[in-house]
Short mmCIF file of C-alpha atoms in Angstrom, two decimals:
data_model
loop_
_atom_site.label_atom_id
_atom_site.label_comp_id
_atom_site.label_asym_id
_atom_site.label_seq_id
_atom_site.Cartn_x
_atom_site.Cartn_y
_atom_site.Cartn_z
CA MET A 1 -70.94 48.58 29.60
CA THR A 2 -67.20 48.09 29.47
CA ALA A 3 -65.64 46.82 26.20
CA PRO A 4 -64.09 43.13 26.66
CA PRO A 5 -60.24 43.04 26.94
CA ARG A 6 -58.36 42.66 24.08
CA PRO A 7 -56.76 39.62 23.64
CA PRO A 8 -52.94 39.59 23.84
CA ALA A 9 -50.96 40.04 20.79
CA ALA A 10 -49.26 36.89 19.25
CA PRO A 11 -45.64 36.99 19.70
CA PRO A 12 -43.59 37.73 16.48
CA PRO A 13 -42.29 35.14 14.41
CA PRO A 14 -38.98 33.88 14.99
CA ALA A 15 -36.19 35.91 13.23
CA ARG A 16 -34.80 33.80 10.42
CA PRO A 17 -31.28 32.96 10.47
CA SER A 18 -29.37 34.51 8.30
CA PHE A 19 -27.94 32.93 4.96
CA GLY A 20 -24.51 32.90 6.39
CA ARG A 21 -25.29 31.26 9.54
CA ARG A 22 -27.51 28.68 7.74
CA PHE A 23 -24.63 27.93 5.16
CA THR A 24 -21.87 27.92 8.07
CA GLY A 25 -24.38 25.04 10.19
CA ARG A 26 -24.66 23.20 7.09
CA LEU A 27 -21.07 23.03 6.30
CA LEU A 28 -20.21 22.00 10.44
CA HIS A 29 -22.80 19.35 10.06
CA TRP A 30 -21.45 17.71 6.84
CA TRP A 31 -18.23 18.07 8.63
CA ARG A 32 -19.23 16.16 11.77
CA ARG A 33 -20.74 13.47 9.05
CA LEU A 34 -17.48 13.43 7.34
CA THR A 35 -15.15 13.07 10.74
CA ALA A 36 -17.43 10.46 12.00
CA MET A 37 -15.74 7.03 12.55
CA ARG A 38 -18.37 5.46 10.99
CA THR A 39 -17.78 7.27 7.90
CA ALA A 40 -13.86 6.92 8.00
CA ILE A 41 -14.70 2.88 8.00
CA VAL A 42 -16.97 3.31 5.32
CA LEU A 43 -14.52 5.13 3.10
CA LEU A 44 -11.84 2.56 4.02
CA PHE A 45 -14.16 -0.25 3.03
CA LEU A 46 -14.83 1.77 0.00
CA LEU A 47 -10.67 2.11 -0.82
CA ALA A 48 -10.20 -1.69 -0.43
CA LEU A 49 -13.19 -2.24 -2.88
CA ALA A 50 -11.51 0.20 -5.66
CA ALA A 51 -8.52 -1.58 -5.50
CA VAL A 52 -10.02 -4.77 -6.35
CA PRO A 53 -9.74 -4.28 -10.12
CA GLY A 54 -6.19 -3.24 -9.84
CA SER A 55 -5.74 -6.75 -8.59
CA LEU A 56 -7.57 -8.32 -11.41
CA LEU A 57 -6.80 -6.36 -14.34
CA PRO A 58 -3.57 -5.71 -15.88
CA GLN A 59 -1.96 -2.09 -15.04
CA ARG A 60 -0.27 0.31 -17.32
CA SER A 61 2.52 0.93 -14.49
CA LEU A 62 3.27 -2.65 -14.16
CA SER A 63 3.24 -4.22 -17.58
CA GLN A 64 2.47 -2.20 -20.87
CA ASN A 65 2.70 -5.72 -22.52
CA ASN A 66 0.07 -7.56 -20.33
CA VAL A 67 -2.33 -4.53 -21.05
CA ARG A 68 -1.66 -4.86 -25.01
CA GLN A 69 -2.66 -8.57 -24.62
CA TYR A 70 -5.56 -7.80 -22.78
CA PHE A 71 -6.72 -5.48 -25.47
CA ALA A 72 -6.00 -7.94 -28.41
CA ASP A 73 -8.00 -10.87 -26.41
CA HIS A 74 -10.83 -8.48 -25.70
CA PRO A 75 -11.26 -6.01 -28.66
CA THR A 76 -14.62 -4.88 -27.14
CA LEU A 77 -14.58 -4.76 -23.67
CA ALA A 78 -10.84 -3.19 -22.92
CA PRO A 79 -11.74 0.17 -24.42
CA VAL A 80 -14.91 0.31 -22.15
CA LEU A 81 -12.57 -0.63 -19.23
CA ASP A 82 -9.85 1.77 -20.22
CA ARG A 83 -12.43 4.69 -20.43
CA LEU A 84 -13.09 3.78 -16.50
CA TYR A 85 -9.62 4.10 -15.77
CA LEU A 86 -9.42 0.43 -14.85
CA PHE A 87 -6.02 -0.10 -15.98
CA ASP A 88 -4.60 2.45 -14.13
CA VAL A 89 -6.67 2.16 -11.07
CA PHE A 90 -4.41 3.97 -8.62
CA SER A 91 -3.65 7.04 -10.59
CA SER A 92 -7.67 7.18 -11.74
CA PRO A 93 -9.56 10.43 -10.47
CA TRP A 94 -12.37 7.98 -8.57
CA PHE A 95 -9.42 6.33 -6.60
CA ALA A 96 -8.00 9.86 -5.88
CA ALA A 97 -11.23 10.89 -4.80
CA VAL A 98 -11.61 8.06 -2.18
CA TYR A 99 -8.17 8.28 -0.94
CA LEU A 100 -8.68 12.24 -0.40
CA LEU A 101 -11.77 11.73 1.62
CA LEU A 102 -10.57 9.18 3.49
CA PHE A 103 -7.25 11.21 4.45
CA VAL A 104 -9.59 13.97 5.43
CA SER A 105 -11.94 11.82 7.74
CA LEU A 106 -9.02 10.46 9.31
CA ILE A 107 -7.64 13.59 10.06
CA GLY A 108 -10.86 14.92 11.36
CA CYS A 109 -11.45 12.04 13.55
CA VAL A 110 -8.15 11.04 14.99
CA LEU A 111 -6.85 14.48 16.48
CA PRO A 112 -9.60 15.23 18.68
CA ARG A 113 -9.45 11.74 20.03
CA ALA A 114 -5.18 12.25 20.47
CA LEU A 115 -6.05 15.51 22.56
CA GLU A 116 -8.68 14.32 24.53
CA HIS A 117 -6.44 10.78 25.51
CA ALA A 118 -3.69 13.44 26.15
CA ARG A 119 -5.81 15.25 28.91
CA SER A 120 -7.14 11.67 30.35
CA LEU A 121 -3.42 10.63 30.50
CA ARG A 122 -2.97 13.74 33.15
CA ALA A 123 -6.51 13.09 35.02
CA ALA A 124 -6.74 11.26 37.92
CA PRO A 125 -9.17 8.20 37.93
CA PRO A 126 -12.91 8.68 38.16
CA PRO A 127 -14.49 8.67 41.72
CA ALA A 128 -16.46 5.08 42.83
CA PRO A 129 -19.90 5.19 41.87
CA ARG A 130 -22.78 5.39 44.44
CA ASN A 131 -23.80 1.45 44.46
CA LEU A 132 -20.39 -0.34 43.59
CA LEU A 133 -22.68 -3.68 44.05
CA ARG A 134 -24.05 -2.65 40.51
CA LEU A 135 -21.22 -2.82 38.66
CA PRO A 136 -20.63 -6.06 36.71
CA ASP A 137 -17.94 -7.69 38.77
CA SER A 138 -18.24 -6.79 42.46
CA ASP A 139 -17.68 -8.41 45.92
CA ARG A 140 -17.35 -7.60 49.50
CA LEU A 141 -14.65 -8.65 51.92
CA THR A 142 -14.79 -8.20 55.64
CA THR A 143 -11.40 -7.73 58.12
CA PRO A 144 -11.06 -6.69 61.48
CA LEU A 145 -8.49 -3.91 60.31
CA PRO A 146 -9.55 -0.25 60.52
CA ALA A 147 -10.30 1.00 57.61
CA ALA A 148 -7.74 3.44 56.89
CA ARG A 149 -5.31 0.21 57.40
CA ALA A 150 -7.39 -2.06 54.71
CA LEU A 151 -7.42 0.64 51.93
CA ASP A 152 -3.99 0.56 52.58
CA ALA A 153 -3.17 -3.21 52.01
CA VAL A 154 -5.62 -2.64 48.85
CA GLU A 155 -3.70 0.01 47.36
CA GLU A 156 -0.33 -1.71 48.05
CA GLU A 157 -2.02 -4.77 45.96
CA LEU A 158 -3.37 -2.27 42.84
CA ARG A 159 -0.07 -0.48 42.75
CA VAL A 160 2.25 -3.94 42.44
CA ARG A 161 -0.23 -4.70 39.51
CA ARG A 162 0.71 -1.52 37.84
CA PHE A 163 -2.66 0.53 38.78
CA ARG A 164 -2.59 4.37 39.06
CA VAL A 165 -4.55 4.87 42.66
CA VAL A 166 -6.11 7.58 43.84
CA ARG A 167 -7.58 8.15 47.68
CA ARG A 168 -10.64 9.94 48.50
CA GLN A 169 -11.93 11.22 51.69
CA GLY A 170 -15.34 12.82 52.29
CA SER A 171 -16.44 12.76 48.47
CA ALA A 172 -20.59 12.86 48.11
CA HIS A 173 -20.32 8.89 47.54
CA SER A 174 -17.96 8.47 50.85
CA ALA A 175 -19.63 10.40 53.15
CA GLY A 176 -20.07 8.41 56.44
CA THR A 177 -17.69 5.91 55.37
CA GLY A 178 -13.78 5.30 55.77
CA GLY A 179 -12.83 6.66 52.45
CA ASP A 180 -12.79 5.45 48.61
CA LEU A 181 -10.11 4.15 46.51
CA SER A 182 -10.03 4.47 42.55
CA ALA A 183 -7.39 2.66 40.53
CA GLU A 184 -7.15 2.67 36.40
CA LYS A 185 -4.84 0.82 34.20
CA GLY A 186 -4.86 -0.16 30.26
CA TYR A 187 -4.31 3.54 28.84
CA LEU A 188 -2.27 1.43 26.39
CA LYS A 189 -5.29 0.46 24.70
CA GLU A 190 -6.54 3.63 23.77
CA THR A 191 -3.18 4.62 22.89
CA GLY A 192 -2.79 1.42 20.75
CA ASN A 193 -6.10 2.47 18.87
CA LEU A 194 -4.82 6.28 18.29
CA LEU A 195 -1.49 4.83 16.97
CA PHE A 196 -3.46 2.38 14.42
CA HIS A 197 -5.23 5.58 12.98
CA LEU A 198 -2.48 7.67 13.03
CA SER A 199 -0.25 5.24 11.42
CA LEU A 200 -3.01 4.83 8.54
CA VAL A 201 -2.83 8.59 8.41
CA ALA A 202 0.85 8.40 7.75
CA LEU A 203 0.62 5.47 5.58
CA LEU A 204 -1.58 7.64 3.51
CA LEU A 205 1.01 10.48 3.61
CA GLY A 206 3.91 7.95 2.48
CA LEU A 207 1.95 7.08 -0.81
CA ALA A 208 0.90 10.20 -1.19
CA GLY A 209 4.41 11.47 -1.12
CA GLY A 210 5.18 8.50 -3.23
CA LYS A 211 3.23 9.60 -6.07
CA LEU A 212 4.22 13.20 -5.59
CA TRP A 213 7.71 12.97 -5.66
CA GLY A 214 8.07 9.57 -7.25
CA TYR A 215 8.67 8.19 -10.65
CA GLU A 216 8.92 5.10 -12.69
CA GLY A 217 9.99 4.42 -16.55
CA SER A 218 9.70 0.89 -18.62
CA ILE A 219 12.28 0.10 -21.21
CA LEU A 220 12.87 -2.92 -22.88
CA VAL A 221 16.80 -3.93 -23.30
CA THR A 222 18.55 -6.51 -25.47
CA GLU A 223 21.34 -8.42 -24.42
CA GLY A 224 24.49 -6.42 -24.78
CA GLN A 225 22.72 -3.21 -24.50
CA GLY A 226 21.67 -1.16 -21.37
CA PHE A 227 19.99 2.31 -20.79
CA CYS A 228 20.56 5.17 -17.99
CA ASN A 229 18.06 6.62 -15.94
CA SER A 230 16.54 9.27 -18.26
CA PHE A 231 12.85 10.16 -19.67
CA GLN A 232 14.25 10.09 -22.90
CA GLN A 233 15.54 6.50 -22.86
CA TYR A 234 12.22 4.60 -21.55
CA ASP A 235 9.43 3.41 -23.69
CA THR A 236 7.00 4.57 -21.12
CA TYR A 237 7.16 6.58 -18.31
CA SER A 238 5.37 8.30 -15.22
CA ALA A 239 6.44 10.93 -12.86
CA GLY A 240 4.95 12.75 -10.00
CA PRO A 241 3.95 16.62 -10.66
CA LEU A 242 7.07 18.01 -8.16
CA VAL A 243 9.44 15.61 -10.26
CA ASP A 244 12.05 17.33 -12.45
CA SER A 245 14.37 15.63 -15.02
CA GLY A 246 17.19 17.04 -13.00
CA ASP A 247 16.05 14.87 -10.26
CA LEU A 248 16.73 11.60 -11.52
CA SER A 249 19.01 9.44 -9.94
CA PRO A 250 22.62 8.98 -11.95
CA LEU A 251 22.23 5.16 -12.71
CA CYS A 252 23.28 3.34 -15.87
CA VAL A 253 22.05 -0.38 -16.45
CA ASP A 254 23.67 -2.56 -19.01
CA LEU A 255 22.45 -6.21 -19.66
CA GLU A 256 25.06 -8.77 -20.16
CA ASP A 257 22.64 -12.26 -20.38
CA PHE A 258 19.32 -13.46 -19.65
CA ARG A 259 18.12 -16.69 -19.04
CA ALA A 260 14.91 -18.37 -18.56
CA GLU A 261 13.76 -21.58 -17.27
CA TYR A 262 10.51 -23.39 -17.95
CA GLU A 263 8.76 -26.68 -15.96
CA GLU A 264 8.00 -29.74 -18.21
CA ASN A 265 4.64 -28.48 -19.12
CA LEU A 266 5.99 -25.72 -20.29
CA THR A 267 5.24 -22.93 -18.08
CA ALA A 268 7.81 -20.47 -17.15
CA ALA A 269 9.62 -21.70 -13.74
CA SER A 270 12.22 -18.63 -13.22
CA PHE A 271 13.55 -15.43 -15.28
CA THR A 272 17.16 -14.07 -14.18
CA ALA A 273 19.26 -11.32 -15.69
CA ASP A 274 22.87 -10.88 -15.25
CA ILE A 275 23.24 -7.16 -15.30
CA ARG A 276 25.99 -4.30 -14.50
CA PHE A 277 25.19 -1.21 -12.90
CA GLY A 278 27.11 2.00 -11.91
CA ALA A 279 27.24 5.61 -12.48
CA PRO A 280 27.42 7.25 -15.96
CA GLY A 281 30.93 6.93 -17.22
CA GLN A 282 31.73 3.85 -14.72
CA ASP A 283 32.32 0.23 -15.55
CA GLY A 284 29.77 -0.83 -12.90
CA ARG A 285 29.26 -3.48 -10.30
CA PRO A 286 27.76 -7.14 -11.92
CA THR A 287 24.66 -8.71 -9.99
CA THR A 288 21.88 -10.88 -10.85
CA ILE A 289 17.91 -9.82 -10.88
CA GLY A 290 14.92 -11.93 -10.96
CA ILE A 291 11.52 -11.45 -10.97
CA ASN A 292 10.62 -11.09 -7.16
CA GLU A 293 14.53 -9.91 -6.72
CA PRO A 294 15.00 -6.18 -8.02
CA LEU A 295 17.91 -4.22 -7.97
CA ARG A 296 18.12 -1.92 -4.86
CA VAL A 297 20.52 0.87 -5.15
CA ASP A 298 20.01 4.04 -2.62
CA GLY A 299 15.95 3.45 -2.37
CA ASP A 300 15.68 3.30 -6.17
CA ARG A 301 14.54 -0.36 -7.73
CA VAL A 302 15.01 -1.91 -11.11
CA TYR A 303 12.60 -4.69 -11.72
CA LEU A 304 12.34 -7.21 -14.05
CA THR A 305 9.11 -7.82 -15.39
CA GLY A 306 9.28 -9.66 -18.57
CA HIS A 307 11.30 -10.91 -21.47
CA GLY A 308 10.89 -11.74 -25.09
CA PHE A 309 13.32 -11.96 -28.34
CA SER A 310 15.14 -9.73 -30.63
CA PRO A 311 15.10 -11.49 -33.96
CA THR A 312 18.50 -10.42 -35.63
CA PHE A 313 18.72 -9.29 -39.60
CA SER A 314 21.43 -8.68 -42.07
CA VAL A 315 20.62 -6.70 -45.12
CA THR A 316 22.74 -5.77 -48.17
CA ARG A 317 21.74 -3.70 -51.26
CA PRO A 318 22.63 -4.19 -54.38
CA ASP A 319 25.26 -1.60 -54.24
CA GLY A 320 27.25 -3.61 -51.60
CA THR A 321 26.08 -1.52 -48.59
CA ALA A 322 25.23 -3.64 -45.47
CA LEU A 323 23.78 -3.66 -42.08
CA THR A 324 24.54 -6.68 -40.34
CA ASP A 325 23.08 -8.04 -36.99
CA VAL A 326 20.44 -5.24 -36.41
CA SER A 327 17.67 -6.06 -34.52
CA VAL A 328 14.56 -4.88 -32.66
CA PRO A 329 12.78 -6.32 -29.63
CA PHE A 330 9.56 -7.97 -30.84
CA LEU A 331 6.65 -8.06 -28.35
CA PRO A 332 5.11 -11.37 -27.08
CA ALA A 333 1.69 -11.96 -28.66
CA ASP A 334 1.04 -15.20 -27.08
CA GLN A 335 2.83 -15.94 -23.47
CA ALA A 336 2.53 -19.44 -23.43
CA THR A 337 4.29 -19.78 -26.66
CA MET A 338 6.25 -16.41 -26.86
CA ALA A 339 5.07 -16.01 -30.55
CA SER A 340 6.02 -12.20 -30.95
CA GLN A 341 5.36 -9.52 -33.42
CA GLY A 342 7.41 -6.71 -34.59
CA ALA A 343 8.71 -4.19 -37.06
CA LEU A 344 12.34 -3.11 -38.17
CA LYS A 345 12.65 0.13 -39.59
CA ILE A 346 15.79 0.96 -41.82
CA PRO A 347 16.12 4.07 -43.05
CA ASP A 348 19.74 4.35 -43.21
CA LEU A 349 19.93 2.46 -46.54
CA GLY A 350 17.83 4.82 -48.43
CA GLY A 351 16.78 8.45 -48.40
CA GLY A 352 13.68 10.12 -49.20
CA ASP A 353 10.89 7.87 -50.36
CA ASP A 354 13.15 4.67 -50.86
CA GLN A 355 13.59 3.38 -47.43
CA LEU A 356 12.90 -0.01 -46.18
CA ALA A 357 11.08 -1.84 -43.44
CA LEU A 358 10.53 -5.25 -41.98
CA GLU A 359 7.02 -6.30 -40.23
CA GLY A 360 7.75 -9.92 -39.06
CA PHE A 361 6.12 -12.68 -36.73
CA PHE A 362 8.66 -14.36 -34.57
CA ALA A 363 8.53 -17.81 -33.33
CA PRO A 364 10.52 -19.32 -30.84
CA THR A 365 9.87 -23.12 -32.21
CA GLY A 366 8.29 -22.57 -35.57
CA LEU A 367 6.24 -24.89 -37.43
CA VAL A 368 4.60 -23.88 -40.87
CA GLN A 369 1.62 -25.55 -41.86
CA GLY A 370 0.03 -24.35 -45.09
CA GLY A 371 2.24 -21.42 -45.43
CA ILE A 372 1.46 -20.03 -42.04
CA LEU A 373 4.12 -19.85 -39.16
CA THR A 374 3.14 -20.82 -36.01
CA SER A 375 5.14 -21.26 -32.44
CA VAL A 376 4.51 -24.46 -30.71
CA ASP A 377 7.31 -24.04 -27.54
CA PRO A 378 8.17 -20.82 -25.75
CA ARG A 379 11.85 -22.28 -25.93
CA PRO A 380 14.08 -21.00 -29.03
CA LEU A 381 14.63 -24.63 -30.17
CA GLU A 382 13.69 -23.78 -33.79
CA PRO A 383 13.49 -20.12 -34.58
CA ARG A 384 11.99 -19.07 -37.50
CA VAL A 385 10.53 -15.80 -38.69
CA ALA A 386 7.89 -14.56 -41.12
CA VAL A 387 8.82 -11.07 -42.63
CA VAL A 388 6.65 -8.96 -44.92
CA ALA A 389 9.23 -6.12 -46.58
CA TYR A 390 7.81 -2.69 -47.33
CA GLU A 391 9.64 -0.28 -49.60
CA GLY A 392 8.79 3.64 -49.41
CA TYR A 393 8.41 6.30 -46.94
CA LEU A 394 8.11 5.34 -43.30
CA GLY A 395 7.15 8.88 -42.00
CA LEU A 396 10.24 9.27 -39.13
CA ASP A 397 10.78 12.56 -40.08
CA SER A 398 7.13 14.12 -40.06
CA GLY A 399 7.02 14.82 -36.53
CA ILE A 400 4.33 12.49 -35.79
CA PRO A 401 4.79 10.12 -32.67
CA GLN A 402 4.74 6.48 -33.75
CA SER A 403 5.31 3.35 -32.12
CA VAL A 404 8.87 1.92 -32.62
CA TYR A 405 7.59 -1.89 -32.46
CA SER A 406 5.06 -1.34 -35.47
CA LEU A 407 4.82 0.18 -38.70
CA ASP A 408 2.39 3.27 -39.41
CA ALA A 409 -0.52 1.78 -40.85
CA THR A 410 -1.61 5.02 -42.28
CA GLN A 411 1.58 5.40 -44.50
CA ILE A 412 0.52 1.88 -45.95
CA ASP A 413 -2.95 2.86 -46.58
CA ARG A 414 -1.94 5.82 -48.28
CA GLY A 415 0.47 3.70 -50.60
CA ARG A 416 3.23 5.65 -49.40
CA LEU A 417 4.31 2.18 -47.88
CA VAL A 418 4.48 -0.73 -50.55
CA GLU A 419 4.99 -4.44 -50.00
CA VAL A 420 7.92 -5.63 -52.24
CA GLY A 421 8.30 -9.26 -50.61
CA ALA A 422 7.64 -11.82 -47.89
CA GLY A 423 8.51 -15.20 -46.62
CA ASN A 424 8.92 -17.64 -43.88
CA LEU A 425 12.59 -17.53 -42.96
CA ALA A 426 14.79 -20.29 -41.25
CA LEU A 427 17.90 -19.37 -39.07
CA GLY A 428 20.71 -18.75 -42.07
CA GLU A 429 17.84 -18.11 -44.73
CA SER A 430 17.82 -14.86 -46.98
CA LEU A 431 14.52 -13.15 -48.76
CA THR A 432 15.56 -11.42 -51.87
CA LEU A 433 13.42 -8.48 -53.02
CA PRO A 434 12.83 -7.29 -56.55
CA ASP A 435 15.67 -4.66 -56.43
CA GLY A 436 17.94 -7.08 -55.48
CA THR A 437 18.10 -6.20 -51.78
CA THR A 438 18.84 -9.57 -49.59
CA VAL A 439 17.37 -9.70 -45.71
CA THR A 440 18.89 -12.62 -44.27
CA PHE A 441 17.61 -13.63 -40.76
CA THR A 442 20.83 -14.21 -38.57
CA GLY A 443 19.80 -15.37 -35.05
CA PHE A 444 18.05 -13.90 -32.20
CA ARG A 445 18.98 -12.15 -28.85
CA GLU A 446 16.64 -11.92 -25.54
CA PHE A 447 15.61 -9.11 -24.05
CA ALA A 448 14.40 -8.05 -20.62
CA ALA A 449 11.47 -5.95 -20.03
CA LEU A 450 12.80 -3.88 -17.06
CA GLN A 451 11.09 -1.34 -14.78
CA TYR A 452 13.14 1.37 -12.87
CA SER A 453 11.09 2.76 -9.84
CA HIS A 454 11.99 5.69 -7.46
CA ASP A 455 9.63 6.01 -4.72
CA PRO A 456 11.03 8.34 -1.86
CA GLY A 457 7.88 7.10 0.28
CA GLN A 458 8.66 3.61 0.58
CA GLY A 459 10.58 3.98 4.25
CA TRP A 460 8.14 6.09 5.61
CA VAL A 461 5.26 3.53 4.35
CA LEU A 462 7.23 0.37 6.07
CA ALA A 463 7.63 2.28 9.16
CA SER A 464 3.75 3.28 9.16
CA SER A 465 3.16 -0.30 8.36
CA ILE A 466 4.70 -1.47 11.38
CA ALA A 467 3.39 0.88 13.71
CA LEU A 468 -0.11 0.40 12.47
CA LEU A 469 0.36 -3.51 13.35
CA ALA A 470 1.68 -2.74 16.70
CA GLY A 471 -1.32 -0.32 17.27
CA LEU A 472 -3.57 -2.90 16.31
CA LEU A 473 -1.77 -5.72 18.58
CA GLY A 474 -2.54 -3.23 21.40
CA MET A 475 -5.80 -2.27 20.41
CA LEU A 476 -6.59 -5.83 20.51
CA LEU A 477 -4.57 -7.32 22.69
CA LEU A 478 -4.86 -4.95 25.85
CA ARG A 479 -7.82 -3.64 28.28
CA ARG A 480 -9.06 -1.06 29.65
CA GLU A 481 -9.62 -1.37 33.50
CA ARG A 482 -11.05 -0.09 36.41
CA VAL A 483 -11.33 -1.33 40.34
CA PHE A 484 -12.84 0.73 42.89
CA ALA A 485 -12.83 0.03 46.61
CA ARG A 486 -15.00 1.62 49.42
CA ALA A 487 -14.37 1.00 53.54
CA GLU A 488 -17.13 0.99 55.55
CA ALA A 489 -17.61 -0.26 59.22
CA ALA A 490 -18.74 -3.39 59.99
CA PRO A 491 -22.07 -3.37 61.79
CA GLY A 492 -21.63 -3.63 65.39
CA GLY A 493 -18.77 -1.56 65.02
CA GLY A 494 -16.21 -4.60 64.59
CA GLY A 495 -13.63 -4.11 61.86
CA THR A 496 -14.29 -3.25 58.55
CA VAL A 497 -16.46 -4.30 55.06
CA LEU A 498 -14.66 -3.62 52.17
CA THR A 499 -16.33 -3.45 49.11
CA LEU A 500 -14.76 -4.25 45.55
CA ALA A 501 -16.17 -3.29 42.19
CA SER A 502 -14.26 -3.85 38.82
CA LEU A 503 -15.25 -2.41 35.40
CA THR A 504 -13.37 -3.70 32.12
CA ARG A 505 -13.50 -2.66 28.62
CA GLY A 506 -11.66 -5.27 26.21
CA SER A 507 -11.52 -8.84 25.06
CA GLY A 508 -11.89 -12.18 27.25
CA GLU A 509 -13.78 -12.68 30.39
CA ASN A 510 -13.06 -10.74 33.24
CA ALA A 511 -15.13 -13.04 36.16
CA PRO A 512 -11.82 -14.65 36.64
CA ARG A 513 -9.27 -11.89 36.53
CA PHE A 514 -11.78 -10.14 39.19
CA ALA A 515 -11.97 -13.45 41.57
CA ALA A 516 -8.08 -13.91 41.15
CA LEU A 517 -7.74 -10.10 42.51
CA THR A 518 -10.02 -10.50 45.22
CA ASP A 519 -8.67 -13.57 46.24
CA ASP A 520 -4.88 -11.80 46.28
CA LEU A 521 -6.74 -9.08 48.20
CA ALA A 522 -7.93 -11.18 50.85
CA GLY A 523 -4.65 -12.61 51.44
CA GLN A 524 -3.20 -9.17 51.56
CA LEU A 525 -5.79 -8.23 54.00
CA ASP A 526 -4.48 -11.28 56.32
CA GLU A 527 -1.03 -10.52 56.42
CA ALA A 528 -1.60 -6.85 57.05
CA LEU A 529 -3.64 -8.31 60.06
CA THR A 530 -1.13 -10.92 60.97
CA GLU A 531 1.68 -8.02 61.23
CA ARG A 532 -0.58 -5.83 62.95
CA ALA A 533 -0.93 -8.80 65.94
CA ARG A 534 2.39 -9.46 65.86
CA GLY A 535 2.98 -5.63 66.97
CA PRO A 536 6.39 -3.37 66.04
CA GLU A 537 9.82 -5.09 66.38
CA PRO A 538 11.59 -5.13 69.44
CA GLU A 539 14.77 -2.99 68.99
CA ASP A 540 17.88 -4.32 69.71
CA SER A 541 19.57 -3.87 73.32
CA PRO A 542 22.83 -2.69 73.65
CA ARG A 543 25.45 -5.16 74.49
CA ASP A 544 27.46 -4.81 77.22
CA SER A 545 31.14 -3.56 76.70
#
């Protein structure tokens, strides 16, 4: 007996791809997901959603006072929101992450499409399909003209309508016919689509450039005072990582006068400030700025973002040493009545631990009830100030930064600042301290909250926004249209049957447009038939001399 045949050996298992190939494949998979148009749309929606808190909550880059007011009104909620960067939305890490992902997604999505569109602009319209009557809009025309002459008439009409036209003979679908004709127009629709997305990329680049090379600073300027564009003079400032202090524009601004107007219900109607601006050392030029009317100089802008009051005091020591009309801005604690709080530090009238400080509450229209001063009107009709005087060590030379608008509470808690007097003062009234020092409320001046902004990307952003709008209009209003024609001999050999079809991508109904095109082509064929019937024009016979 012979042994049974051995079964064929099992094929070896396929080799497992190497780690490098698997890692590369995974990267390509996620890159395709990131650069898909669907992902770009989702990221664009997330960016718009992330910007919503920036419009609902006060932002430090726009108004420090409003942020402080929010902390005062919501002492429990505000610290939680601050940890989530909701008062600095547009500089937060999570906003930057969405921003960068959208930028990368758009670049990876748009550039391949732009290259493909560039190739299609040089390519001829595609050949006519086999069965033209299956297209959404199609029709047949019969004419006694031969096939070539009928296609000539169709080509002439389509070129008048700005189609790109190609005639083909002997193609796979035109065998046994008089030839095919393909026409196409509407490339600007895809151009508008690409322009829209490329403009969005340019817009993101402009915004990024403004953040990298831009800067802004905020400062409170009292009437009669001014500032120069220097980081050291600003109360708060922010600058891009590529900004150097030597790159700041040489500009100085002086506040000459501030005016606030109110409606009958005491809401603010308008704020205007008369300023003088120019290079350091120059007299400058006068101008007036408002809330929505900033000063614009060589791409830089100076905004008026708020206002308040700076009470003025005169302080006289027992030995006759005096400071007259010293002031400091008091920050508004209530925007409705402009009730303001602040502190005046006077280290010059004493040395060591014998320094004076005034902590106060200013009411433009004050009313004292039960010894408590309140403000009932934002207009300065009857200004009053409640002051608490302290003597001791202010800690100004300790090297620890502290606010110029409030006292260091730790110095009070440690007993290094001691309360020596308090009182509610009307205009011209004085407070006498135990050591004989007198503090007189001599008046007030108004201050303006100014913001200096330098954004080198603003021109780029404007141009990108205009191009983005133009691309959007082209994408929505234009249409991509293809027209095909095929000439075949009529049954019985008498004339030509012309099959027409149209394929359109875009807005609007195409049936009326195709019907109008068919009617015009029928008229063009009739004119060609009439010219053929007339024959060639006879030549003029020479005249007898």
